[in-house]
DNA sequence: GCTCCTTACTTACACGTGACACTAACAAGC
DNA sequence: GCTTGTTAGTGTCACGTGTAAGTAAGGAGC
C-alpha cells in the first residue's frame, strides 16, 4: 500500500467527470438542484471508491461553525451519574451528525487556550461558569448551553431519599454533605431539596453538616458527627448523604462507633456507584436517570442554534435502589444482578 | 454591548496600519523577518485591544493539522487511575499549545463519524484499536499513538501486590480477575504479571479465576470461588484482585461466608479508588502513577509528529497503599488523610 | 550616476469546502 | 421564428490563515 494523499472533492469531481459544484450538490443532497439519477450515481460511486471524507477544518471554516460540541467538565470527582450523563449526551449529539468531545478543565487559564484550538464549536457545561469564562465564550461567538440544575425542585433525587426514610418511620433525620467549593453547585440544591421535602412531609428540620475533603470526607470526622447526632435528646435515626462516597464513609464511621446499620442508624446514599453493592451492609441509594437530562440539554442547544422551540424546565428523576442500609431485606444481604 | 463580529487578522492589520502579512509575522514571532520594535508594538497593541484570537478552523486548514489531540477512550468502567491518566495527559498536551479532548466511543461505527468532524488532528488511545479502525485513521492521515501496555513487565503494579502478600508470609495465593472482553487488554497483562512475579519468588502457581460482569462481579459468584479456594487441602490464604471493585466484592463475599479479613483471608486490590478507605476492613491496594505514562505517551506522539527521538519502553510504577485488609494495623482501622 | 545590498514591508496564492449566479442546450407556446 | 421556461450543469467567490515571492526606499561602494 503506497503513500496516497487524502482525496478531496476535486478528485471525486474528476473521477465522476463533473464539476466540483455538482459533487457538492449531490453529496449534500440538495433538493433545489435537479440532478438526474445517472449523474448522482456516478458521483456517489466515485466518492465511495476514493473513500472521500469532507475535510472538517475546511467545512468549519466555510460554515462558520464546526460540528464539534465541547462538554466542559469541572475538575470534580467522578460518579456513575456523570459518566452516564456523558454517555447519554454523546449518543444524543451523535444522532445529529455532530460529535461530543469532553474536556476536563485543569486550571483557570486553560479554557482560553482550549477554545482557541477548537473555536467554531458549541459548548455545553453541567455547572455554571464564572463571568470571565462566559464573556470569553461570547467574545469568540461560541454558543453556551448550561444545565441549570440550580432551579427549585431540580433535584428530585433528594425527595426520593427523604420519602424512603420517612416511609420507614424515621422522624429525626441527619443530612451529611460536603463543604468542598467545587461541589457546591451540586450540594446546594441537594441540601435545599432535602430540607424542602422534609418540611413538606411535616418533619422537624433535619440536622445538616457539611464536611471538607476533596473527594471523600475523613472517617473520623464523620464518626464525630454521628456520635453527636445519636447522643442527642432526640437522636437522629437516619442519615441521608450527598453521594455514595459520603454514605460509604458514614457506614465505616458507624461501624467504628459500634452502631449497627440499619437497626441503630439507617443510611441512604445517592448515585448508585459501582461499589454500592459491596459495602457492609449493602448500600441503599438513589440512582439518577441522566438520559433525560441529555435530551434536555440538547434541546436547549438546538434552541440556541437552529431556533428550535425552548424546552420546558427539567428535573432528572431519581430511582430508588433498595439494598440493606435502611431496613433489613427479607433474605441475605447479598444480591444477584440481572 | 452591541453585537460585534469576531475580529480577524485583517482587522488587526487595519488598526495597526500595516498589511495582514506583517501581522502574521509579528504574532507568530518569526525571526527571519526584520520587524522594527515600534511596528511590532503597534501590531501587538492592536491585537490586544481587539481581543484577536486566530480562527482554529482556518489555521488547521492552512497547516494541514489541527491543534487538537483526541483521546479515544474505550467504553470501560472508570477508575481513579484512568481519570488520573487523563488529567496528566491533559496537562502534558496543554504545555505544547495543543488541547486534549476525550471521546468515549459508544458503538463500533461511531469512530468514522467522529473523525470526520475532527479530522486534521492527532489521536491517542490507551488500548489497541482493531484493524478496521486503524486503517480508518490511516486513510484520513491521522497519526495514532497507542499505549502499548501489553508488553512484558508493563504491569509492575501486580508485582507490588505479590510482594506485599509474600512479604506477609502468604504462600498459597488466589488471583481474582474478570472475563469481560472489553477489559481483557488490562486483565491479560495483569494476570500474567502476577503469575510471573509469583514464579520469580519461588511460590506455587496461584489459582486464577475470571468472573463475568460488565463492571463488577456478583458477590455470590465470588463467594462460591472463595468457598472453594479456602476449603482445599492447601487452602488459599490471600487473594489479589484485578481492581478495587473486585476486591470490594471479595470483602463482601468473605463476610457472607463468615471469613474474617485479614485473619482468615488477606485481600489486596489495585487502583486505590475513592471508596477504598471505607470498605470493611479498609482495603489495602496499589495505586498506579499515571503521570509517567502521560509523559511517555506524549513522547511517542512527538516522535510521530516532529520526528523527536523514540522514547524508551515504559512501565507505570505502582505504589502500595497499606490499610487493613492484608494485616492488622497497629491502631484502629480508621484513617486520617493528610 | 549607476549598481548592489539590506531593511521593511506588501501582494498574491493555497488550503478545501459550500453556494450564489450564470449559461448552454433543448422543449413548449403562439 | 421568436420568446419563455426548464434541465443540467459550470464558473467563481468567500471563509481566515500562513508564507513565498516581490518591491519600494534608503544607504554604501566606486
XYZ file of C-alpha atoms (C1' of nucleotides) in Angstrom:
736
model
C 0.000 0.000 0.000
C 1.622 3.210 -1.202
C 1.566 6.612 0.425
C -1.602 8.091 -1.074
C -2.785 11.616 -0.450
C -6.182 12.405 1.038
C -8.801 12.631 -1.666
C -10.739 15.864 -1.969
C -13.961 16.791 -3.671
C -11.896 17.829 -6.694
C -10.686 14.238 -7.031
C -14.255 12.989 -6.830
C -15.341 15.503 -9.468
C -12.560 14.493 -11.835
C -13.342 10.803 -11.432
C -17.075 11.296 -11.951
C -16.479 13.614 -14.921
C -18.446 16.523 -13.465
C -17.621 19.823 -11.784
C -16.879 20.222 -8.126
C -20.108 22.123 -7.578
C -22.117 19.160 -8.787
C -20.271 16.912 -6.366
C -21.132 19.245 -3.534
C -24.811 19.325 -4.518
C -25.036 15.551 -4.747
C -23.217 14.791 -1.519
C -25.152 17.398 0.437
C -28.387 16.094 -1.039
C -29.723 19.463 -2.097
C -33.292 19.200 -3.298
C -33.397 22.552 -5.092
C -30.937 21.345 -7.713
C -32.083 18.979 -10.423
C -29.648 16.107 -10.729
C -30.544 13.141 -12.929
C -30.126 9.744 -11.325
C -27.232 8.505 -13.546
C -25.107 11.541 -12.657
C -25.973 11.258 -8.997
C -24.937 7.626 -9.030
C -21.658 8.378 -10.816
C -20.754 10.925 -8.174
C -21.685 8.670 -5.272
C -19.728 5.767 -6.734
C -16.664 7.931 -7.277
C -16.843 9.213 -3.699
C -17.122 5.687 -2.368
C -14.282 4.349 -4.445
C -11.993 7.158 -3.330
C -13.093 6.921 0.283
C -13.864 10.610 0.202
C -14.462 12.303 3.567
C -15.043 16.076 3.636
C -12.262 17.958 5.383
C -13.581 19.009 8.789
C -11.487 22.156 9.132
C -12.369 23.393 5.695
C -16.022 22.736 6.254
C -15.940 24.533 9.600
C -14.181 27.496 8.026
C -16.755 27.760 5.312
C -19.781 27.194 7.560
C -18.545 29.382 10.375
C -19.362 26.586 12.770
C -17.767 23.200 13.374
C -19.618 20.002 14.118
C -17.969 19.617 17.479
C -19.720 20.023 20.784
C -17.404 20.632 23.703
C -18.503 19.395 27.087
C -16.665 21.430 29.698
C -16.251 19.249 32.748
C -15.292 20.704 36.078
C -12.455 19.149 37.975
C -14.714 17.215 40.338
C -14.596 13.561 41.398
C -16.431 11.205 39.098
C -19.530 9.300 39.829
C -21.555 6.834 37.835
C -24.046 9.578 37.123
C -21.569 11.885 35.480
C -20.273 9.210 33.138
C -23.805 8.072 32.433
C -24.764 11.635 31.575
C -21.739 11.948 29.319
C -22.546 8.722 27.540
C -26.158 9.729 27.021
C -25.150 13.137 25.731
C -22.606 11.562 23.389
C -25.355 9.468 21.843
C -27.816 12.336 21.532
C -25.269 14.612 19.910
C -24.023 11.880 17.575
C -27.560 11.398 16.307
C -27.429 14.929 14.871
C -24.238 14.280 12.915
C -22.159 16.215 15.416
C -19.640 14.830 17.877
C -19.355 15.410 21.586
C -15.873 15.678 22.991
C -15.119 16.094 26.649
C -12.604 18.460 28.093
C -11.701 18.378 31.765
C -10.505 21.745 32.855
C -7.213 21.713 34.592
C -6.647 25.279 35.689
C -8.407 28.604 35.408
C -6.420 29.844 32.421
C -6.721 26.760 30.280
C -10.154 27.477 28.881
C -8.967 30.281 26.613
C -6.209 28.134 25.138
C -8.538 25.211 24.545
C -11.196 27.316 22.896
C -8.559 28.839 20.654
C -7.860 25.342 19.363
C -11.500 24.351 18.914
C -13.100 27.606 18.156
C -16.086 27.481 15.881
C -17.900 24.975 18.069
C -20.676 24.711 20.607
C -20.047 24.390 24.341
C -22.048 22.605 26.989
C -21.396 22.680 30.695
C -23.002 20.845 33.572
C -22.203 23.553 36.046
C -22.269 27.333 35.664
C -19.076 29.072 34.555
C -17.894 32.289 36.110
C -18.311 35.641 34.427
C -14.854 35.765 32.859
C -15.353 32.419 31.158
C -18.776 33.329 29.863
C -17.529 36.553 28.314
C -14.627 34.604 26.823
C -17.086 32.376 25.017
C -19.162 35.357 23.969
C -16.092 37.075 22.521
C -15.433 34.049 20.336
C -19.117 33.724 19.460
C -19.339 30.233 20.885
C -22.876 29.336 21.971
C -23.002 28.041 25.534
C -25.585 25.663 26.916
C -25.749 25.411 30.694
C -27.592 22.752 32.627
C -29.425 24.845 35.139
C -29.622 22.292 37.895
C -29.937 25.012 40.499
C -33.600 25.717 39.827
C -36.016 24.908 42.641
C -37.100 21.307 42.609
C -34.382 20.423 40.110
C -33.068 17.757 42.397
C -35.900 15.350 42.852
C -33.466 12.637 43.854
C -33.245 14.033 47.375
C -37.045 13.794 47.622
C -36.727 10.095 46.881
C -34.164 9.819 49.682
C -36.461 11.558 52.130
C -39.582 9.648 51.181
C -37.828 6.323 51.612
C -36.573 7.233 55.075
C -39.909 8.756 56.137
C -41.724 5.721 54.742
C -39.764 3.555 57.140
C -40.865 5.617 60.109
C -37.828 7.794 60.603
C -38.789 11.205 62.035
C -35.467 12.664 63.125
C -33.041 12.918 60.224
C -29.480 13.963 59.541
C -28.109 15.199 56.205
C -24.405 14.712 55.540
C -22.917 16.803 52.774
C -19.685 18.428 51.613
C -18.216 21.887 52.039
C -15.908 21.446 49.045
C -16.236 24.611 46.928
C -16.162 22.854 43.562
C -19.042 20.619 44.601
C -21.346 23.339 45.945
C -23.138 23.539 42.621
C -24.488 20.079 43.291
C -24.502 20.174 47.080
C -26.539 23.367 47.430
C -29.653 22.257 45.522
C -29.490 18.792 47.051
C -29.451 20.078 50.610
C -32.214 22.566 49.824
C -34.272 19.856 48.130
C -33.912 17.516 51.078
C -34.933 20.188 53.594
C -37.899 21.242 51.458
C -39.065 17.646 51.126
C -38.768 17.140 54.894
C -40.841 20.253 55.526
C -43.392 19.031 53.005
C -43.766 15.811 54.973
C -44.257 17.687 58.248
C -40.971 16.521 59.736
C -38.732 18.558 62.009
C -35.907 20.240 60.092
C -33.083 17.712 59.548
C -29.675 18.485 61.038
C -27.218 19.312 58.299
C -23.434 19.000 58.493
C -21.021 19.784 55.662
C -17.584 18.185 55.879
C -14.456 19.104 53.968
C -12.445 16.760 51.775
C -11.670 16.985 48.058
C -13.365 13.758 47.078
C -14.412 11.926 50.247
C -14.693 13.004 53.885
C -12.492 11.614 56.641
C -13.983 8.693 58.559
C -13.041 10.210 61.915
C -14.833 13.457 61.088
C -17.940 11.528 60.121
C -17.701 9.440 63.300
C -17.638 12.527 65.449
C -20.707 13.896 63.669
C -22.598 10.606 64.066
C -21.598 10.362 67.721
C -23.048 13.822 68.274
C -26.248 13.142 66.342
C -27.059 9.839 68.059
C -26.413 11.089 71.575
C -28.896 13.978 71.435
C -32.080 14.035 73.493
C -33.984 13.325 70.258
C -31.428 11.105 68.500
C -31.090 11.031 64.752
C -32.192 7.614 63.470
C -31.461 8.026 59.758
C -28.836 9.797 57.665
C -29.142 10.847 54.046
C -25.900 11.601 52.235
C -24.742 13.903 49.452
C -23.426 10.937 47.484
C -22.449 7.280 47.815
C -18.913 8.114 48.852
C -20.195 10.056 51.823
C -22.586 7.212 52.568
C -19.734 4.702 52.499
C -17.767 6.866 54.908
C -20.881 7.006 57.058
C -21.113 3.198 57.174
C -17.447 2.926 58.106
C -17.877 5.563 60.809
C -20.967 3.839 62.220
C -19.041 0.559 62.408
C -16.184 2.271 64.238
C -18.690 3.592 66.796
C -20.262 0.187 67.294
C -23.536 1.311 65.716
C -25.428 -1.344 63.738
C -26.810 -0.307 60.345
C -29.745 -0.247 59.720
C -31.018 -1.088 63.255
C -29.275 1.710 65.172
C -28.966 4.031 62.226
C -30.323 3.994 58.660
C -28.110 5.318 55.858
C -29.078 6.230 52.301
C -26.741 7.363 49.509
C -27.120 8.994 46.119
C -25.536 7.897 42.805
C -25.588 4.085 42.895
C -21.881 3.906 42.298
C -20.359 0.585 41.257
C -19.144 -0.171 44.770
C -22.559 0.335 46.404
C -23.493 -3.390 46.436
C -20.244 -4.233 48.259
C -20.402 -2.004 51.323
C -21.339 -3.568 54.617
C -24.294 -3.573 54.755
C -25.002 -3.120 51.047
C -25.921 0.492 50.419
C -29.486 1.599 49.719
C -29.209 4.541 47.363
C -30.861 6.617 44.636
C -29.821 6.493 41.015
C -30.306 9.484 38.766
C -31.557 8.980 35.244
C -29.345 11.227 33.186
C -30.662 10.162 29.783
C -33.492 12.645 30.178
C -31.005 15.304 31.154
C -29.041 14.673 27.994
C -32.088 15.167 25.811
C -32.993 18.297 27.720
C -29.516 19.756 27.255
C -29.542 19.078 23.564
C -32.987 20.598 23.220
C -31.530 23.717 24.825
C -28.651 23.594 22.368
C -30.852 23.339 19.288
C -32.922 26.152 20.691
C -29.771 28.264 20.695
C -28.523 27.065 17.315
C -31.371 26.499 14.926
C -34.030 28.434 16.747
C -35.880 25.329 17.840
C -38.564 25.767 20.499
C -37.438 26.483 24.037
C -37.770 23.285 26.089
C -39.598 23.119 29.400
C -37.576 23.123 32.622
C -36.410 19.688 33.515
C -35.682 17.775 36.706
C -33.790 14.490 36.347
C -35.839 11.817 38.109
C -34.322 9.599 40.776
C -34.928 5.864 41.091
C -34.637 4.110 44.451
C -32.173 1.207 44.563
C -33.096 -0.723 47.673
C -30.401 -2.764 49.406
C -29.750 -3.233 53.114
C -28.712 0.027 54.762
C -32.182 1.419 55.541
C -34.043 -1.712 56.565
C -33.225 -5.402 56.699
C -34.085 -7.198 53.471
C -36.125 -10.413 53.732
C -33.219 -12.605 52.526
C -29.461 -12.463 52.887
C -27.862 -9.112 52.104
C -26.036 -10.404 49.041
C -27.654 -9.616 45.758
C -27.819 -11.033 42.276
C -27.888 -8.584 39.422
C -29.729 -9.354 36.197
C -22.707 45.958 24.479
C -23.545 45.694 20.800
C -23.376 42.618 18.615
C -19.794 42.782 17.411
C -18.313 40.402 14.856
C -15.242 38.289 15.597
C -12.124 40.226 14.796
C -9.748 38.737 12.251
C -6.154 39.394 11.392
C -7.413 41.809 8.737
C -8.963 43.946 11.470
C -5.715 43.909 13.406
C -3.790 44.905 10.283
C -6.136 47.802 9.566
C -5.926 49.081 13.126
C -2.127 48.826 13.232
C -1.810 50.411 9.793
C 0.143 47.511 8.292
C -0.591 44.615 5.977
C -2.020 41.306 7.106
C 1.248 39.536 6.396
C 3.099 41.760 8.829
C 0.519 40.923 11.480
C 1.067 37.253 10.883
C 4.841 37.606 11.082
C 4.650 39.536 14.329
C 2.138 37.283 16.032
C 3.949 34.116 15.026
C 7.246 35.627 16.156
C 9.177 34.834 13.008
C 12.837 35.538 13.407
C 13.704 35.525 9.701
C 11.682 38.687 9.113
C 13.072 42.006 10.244
C 10.411 43.926 12.127
C 11.373 47.127 13.951
C 10.225 47.385 17.524
C 7.713 50.262 17.054
C 5.836 48.315 14.369
C 5.889 45.155 16.414
C 4.454 47.016 19.364
C 1.715 48.630 17.243
C 0.614 45.236 15.981
C 0.631 43.620 19.424
C -1.327 46.519 20.902
C -3.915 46.364 18.138
C -4.311 42.608 18.599
C -4.761 43.045 22.333
C -7.268 45.842 22.004
C -9.369 43.844 19.541
C -9.080 40.645 21.559
C -7.855 38.875 18.452
C -7.753 35.079 18.543
C -6.719 33.186 15.391
C -9.519 31.130 13.902
C -8.821 27.488 14.724
C -10.505 26.014 11.654
C -8.763 28.332 9.281
C -5.429 27.686 10.884
C -5.983 23.926 10.726
C -6.957 24.158 7.076
C -3.842 26.069 6.225
C -1.468 23.970 8.346
C -2.991 20.646 7.379
C -3.079 19.741 11.051
C -5.195 20.999 13.939
C -4.001 21.571 17.468
C -6.379 19.018 18.877
C -5.365 15.693 20.336
C -8.163 13.170 20.548
C -8.027 10.636 23.338
C -10.102 7.658 22.264
C -11.479 6.045 25.398
C -12.967 2.593 25.346
C -16.340 2.052 26.897
C -14.974 0.580 30.123
C -15.814 1.396 33.738
C -13.850 4.246 35.195
C -11.302 4.047 37.891
C -9.222 6.651 39.642
C -6.287 5.637 37.503
C -7.987 6.347 34.216
C -9.080 9.814 35.256
C -5.660 10.477 36.738
C -4.065 9.444 33.467
C -6.433 11.692 31.540
C -5.695 14.637 33.778
C -1.960 14.150 33.480
C -2.169 13.810 29.720
C -4.328 16.942 29.513
C -1.612 18.890 31.300
C 1.213 17.490 29.192
C -0.556 18.207 25.928
C -1.618 21.689 27.037
C 2.012 22.539 27.704
C 2.691 22.175 23.968
C -0.047 24.624 22.967
C -2.328 21.831 21.911
C -5.516 20.653 23.617
C -6.524 17.179 24.643
C -10.162 16.292 24.246
C -11.647 12.996 25.290
C -14.083 10.974 23.278
C -15.771 7.930 24.741
C -16.698 5.574 21.985
C -20.258 4.471 22.075
C -20.590 1.938 19.289
C -18.370 0.383 16.667
C -19.427 2.683 13.817
C -19.120 5.967 15.628
C -15.401 6.421 15.175
C -15.677 7.283 11.484
C -18.285 9.940 12.129
C -16.322 11.490 14.933
C -13.100 11.605 12.979
C -14.951 13.228 10.105
C -15.808 16.066 12.452
C -12.324 16.432 13.930
C -10.157 15.384 11.109
C -6.790 17.036 10.914
C -5.867 16.030 14.438
C -3.777 13.554 16.375
C -5.256 10.519 18.107
C -4.151 8.750 21.269
C -5.605 5.552 22.649
C -4.955 3.668 25.846
C -5.902 0.348 24.363
C -5.221 -1.060 20.897
C -7.815 -0.474 18.194
C -8.849 -3.167 15.771
C -7.635 -3.298 12.217
C -10.613 -1.536 10.661
C -10.221 1.441 12.978
C -6.503 1.698 12.378
C -6.927 1.741 8.605
C -9.660 4.340 9.031
C -7.194 6.615 10.753
C -4.566 5.872 8.154
C -6.968 6.773 5.343
C -7.536 10.179 6.926
C -3.825 10.602 7.627
C -4.382 10.932 11.357
C -1.326 9.915 13.394
C -2.173 7.383 16.092
C -0.320 6.910 19.338
C -1.038 3.709 21.231
C -0.067 2.995 24.799
C 1.420 -0.443 24.492
C 0.625 -1.687 27.969
C 0.714 -5.277 26.801
C 4.497 -5.528 26.735
C 6.096 -7.933 29.184
C 6.636 -6.368 32.575
C 4.441 -3.412 31.668
C 2.303 -4.019 34.700
C 4.623 -3.686 37.620
C 1.661 -2.977 39.886
C 0.855 -6.678 40.131
C 4.409 -7.315 41.302
C 3.775 -4.895 44.158
C 0.642 -6.853 45.012
C 2.521 -10.115 45.081
C 5.482 -8.829 47.041
C 3.241 -7.405 49.731
C 1.368 -10.686 50.127
C 4.550 -12.768 50.035
C 6.193 -10.391 52.491
C 3.460 -11.184 54.973
C 4.150 -14.898 54.706
C 1.387 -15.945 52.318
C 2.469 -18.902 50.186
C -0.768 -20.106 48.624
C -2.412 -17.339 46.590
C -5.554 -16.744 44.556
C -5.942 -14.223 41.744
C -9.428 -12.916 41.029
C -9.945 -11.262 37.672
C -12.582 -10.544 35.042
C -13.596 -12.321 31.852
C -15.200 -9.186 30.427
C -13.955 -8.852 26.817
C -13.508 -5.084 26.903
C -11.283 -5.357 29.952
C -9.002 -8.106 28.676
C -6.482 -5.546 27.457
C -5.816 -4.693 31.092
C -6.656 -8.058 32.648
C -4.342 -10.134 30.473
C -1.055 -8.379 31.327
C -2.032 -8.091 34.972
C -2.701 -11.790 35.375
C 0.474 -12.654 33.502
C 2.472 -10.193 35.598
C 1.139 -11.640 38.843
C 1.909 -15.208 37.822
C 5.388 -14.247 36.662
C 6.102 -12.446 39.928
C 4.903 -15.454 41.927
C 7.190 -17.749 39.963
C 10.038 -15.321 40.498
C 9.508 -15.594 44.252
C 9.505 -19.379 44.150
C 5.828 -19.698 45.047
C 3.440 -22.328 43.744
C 1.398 -21.056 40.797
C -1.540 -19.007 42.130
C -5.070 -20.208 41.314
C -6.711 -17.850 38.846
C -10.442 -17.357 38.347
C -12.006 -14.905 35.879
C -15.595 -13.871 36.589
C -18.052 -12.187 34.260
C -19.810 -8.880 34.910
C -19.680 -5.654 32.930
C -18.286 -3.511 35.726
C -18.253 -5.575 38.914
C -18.663 -9.295 39.612
C -21.590 -10.744 41.506
C -20.994 -11.268 45.230
C -22.451 -14.787 45.136
C -20.103 -15.825 42.349
C -17.153 -14.512 44.321
C -18.400 -16.281 47.471
C -18.520 -19.608 45.680
C -14.959 -19.107 44.424
C -13.679 -18.184 47.888
C -15.502 -21.112 49.448
C -13.754 -23.415 47.013
C -10.321 -21.842 47.488
C -10.404 -21.914 51.297
C -11.617 -25.499 51.578
C -8.795 -27.061 49.581
C -6.179 -29.307 51.180
C -3.690 -26.420 50.803
C -6.067 -23.508 51.374
C -5.587 -20.138 49.749
C -4.705 -17.579 52.432
C -4.520 -14.432 50.318
C -6.321 -13.075 47.261
C -5.068 -10.448 44.842
C -7.670 -8.779 42.669
C -7.826 -7.263 39.197
C -9.066 -3.969 40.638
C -10.595 -2.423 43.751
C -14.121 -3.222 42.685
C -13.297 -6.909 42.557
C -11.561 -6.561 45.904
C -14.640 -4.923 47.425
C -16.775 -7.760 46.109
C -14.242 -10.127 47.628
C -14.575 -8.490 51.046
C -18.375 -8.666 50.867
C -18.208 -12.326 49.823
C -15.787 -13.178 52.640
C -18.139 -11.550 55.146
C -21.072 -13.535 53.791
C -19.065 -16.744 54.315
C -18.116 -15.804 57.869
C -14.445 -15.406 56.945
C -12.534 -12.709 58.826
C -10.284 -10.423 56.781
C -7.296 -10.314 57.123
C -7.010 -13.194 59.676
C -8.741 -15.923 57.653
C -8.037 -14.369 54.279
C -5.924 -11.445 53.113
C -7.245 -9.293 50.234
C -5.373 -6.756 48.119
C -6.835 -4.536 45.386
C -5.453 -2.383 42.587
C -6.395 1.244 41.770
C -6.881 2.925 45.154
C -10.372 4.043 44.201
C -12.049 6.715 46.319
C -14.111 4.173 48.225
C -11.145 2.029 49.245
C -10.749 3.612 52.722
C -14.416 2.860 53.515
C -14.665 -0.876 52.943
C -14.714 -3.152 55.937
C -11.913 -3.667 56.649
C -10.315 -0.739 54.817
C -8.783 -2.003 51.610
C -5.039 -2.409 51.136
C -4.355 -1.690 47.484
C -1.863 -0.498 44.870
C -2.048 2.877 43.188
C -0.662 3.374 39.703
C 1.280 6.519 38.904
C -0.054 7.576 35.539
C 1.821 10.868 35.296
C 4.797 8.998 33.922
C 2.536 7.246 31.456
C 1.260 10.601 30.209
C 4.778 11.836 29.517
C 5.639 8.590 27.802
C 2.579 8.809 25.550
C 3.343 12.352 24.556
C 6.946 11.480 23.850
C 5.618 8.825 21.486
C 3.367 11.433 19.894
C 6.149 13.948 19.293
C 8.212 11.118 17.893
C 5.452 10.592 15.338
C 4.847 14.277 14.651
C 8.057 16.216 14.744
C 10.475 13.347 14.455
C 11.600 13.589 18.045
C 13.638 10.685 19.422
C 11.842 7.422 20.077
C 11.291 7.071 23.825
C 12.274 4.000 25.817
C 9.606 1.458 26.745
C 7.808 2.430 29.900
C 6.132 0.622 32.789
C 3.943 2.703 35.091
C 5.148 2.102 38.651
C 2.767 1.008 41.387
C 2.761 2.389 44.921
C 1.466 0.316 47.827
C -1.340 1.901 49.872
C -1.409 -0.031 53.116
C -4.683 -0.215 55.017
C -6.221 -3.139 56.880
C -7.138 -5.962 54.512
C -3.769 -7.764 54.426
C -2.639 -7.449 58.012
C -3.979 -5.747 61.131
C -2.671 -2.206 61.515
C -1.237 -1.235 64.917
C -4.089 1.201 65.687
C -7.793 1.362 64.894
C -8.677 0.703 61.252
C -9.927 4.246 60.649
C -7.500 6.528 58.908
C -6.739 10.210 58.680
C -5.647 11.544 55.342
C -3.151 14.440 55.031
C 25.080 58.161 -11.661
C 24.832 53.549 -11.510
C 24.724 49.040 -9.265
C 24.350 46.198 -5.141
C 22.656 45.097 -0.644
C 19.786 45.478 3.307
C 15.546 46.864 5.593
C 10.679 46.917 5.926
C 7.330 45.877 4.376
C 3.102 44.289 0.613
C 0.940 41.351 -2.933
C -0.772 37.147 -4.052
C -1.592 32.331 -3.626
C -3.012 27.980 -1.437
C -5.589 25.092 1.838
C -10.945 22.511 0.741
C -15.483 23.454 1.023
C -20.418 25.426 0.085
C -23.345 28.143 -2.532
C -24.837 32.030 -5.496
C -25.111 33.430 -10.116
C -24.663 32.332 -14.573
C -25.138 29.570 -19.127
C -25.667 26.260 -22.938
C -28.961 23.083 -24.698
C -33.444 21.946 -25.527
C -38.622 21.817 -25.492
C -43.118 24.330 -25.323
C -46.312 28.036 -26.613
C -48.142 31.174 -30.053
C -39.210 32.348 -35.725
C -39.276 34.389 -31.530
C -39.842 34.402 -26.583
C -40.245 31.840 -22.289
C -39.185 28.217 -19.171
C -36.896 24.126 -17.660
C -32.952 20.985 -17.236
C -28.327 20.052 -16.116
C -25.000 21.541 -15.162
C -20.318 25.084 -14.607
C -17.502 29.313 -13.090
C -16.252 31.800 -9.339
C -16.193 33.840 -4.912
C -15.730 33.707 0.234
C -14.318 31.814 4.692
C -9.242 33.300 7.616
C -4.822 31.939 7.810
C 0.481 31.256 6.769
C 4.103 32.155 3.732
C 6.875 32.509 -0.706
C 7.884 35.907 -3.787
C 8.153 40.530 -4.969
C 9.190 45.573 -4.300
C 9.958 50.410 -2.851
C 13.124 53.128 -0.090
C 17.487 54.157 1.564
C 22.390 53.777 2.136
C 27.187 52.064 0.631
C 30.668 51.403 -2.818
C 33.113 53.003 -6.903
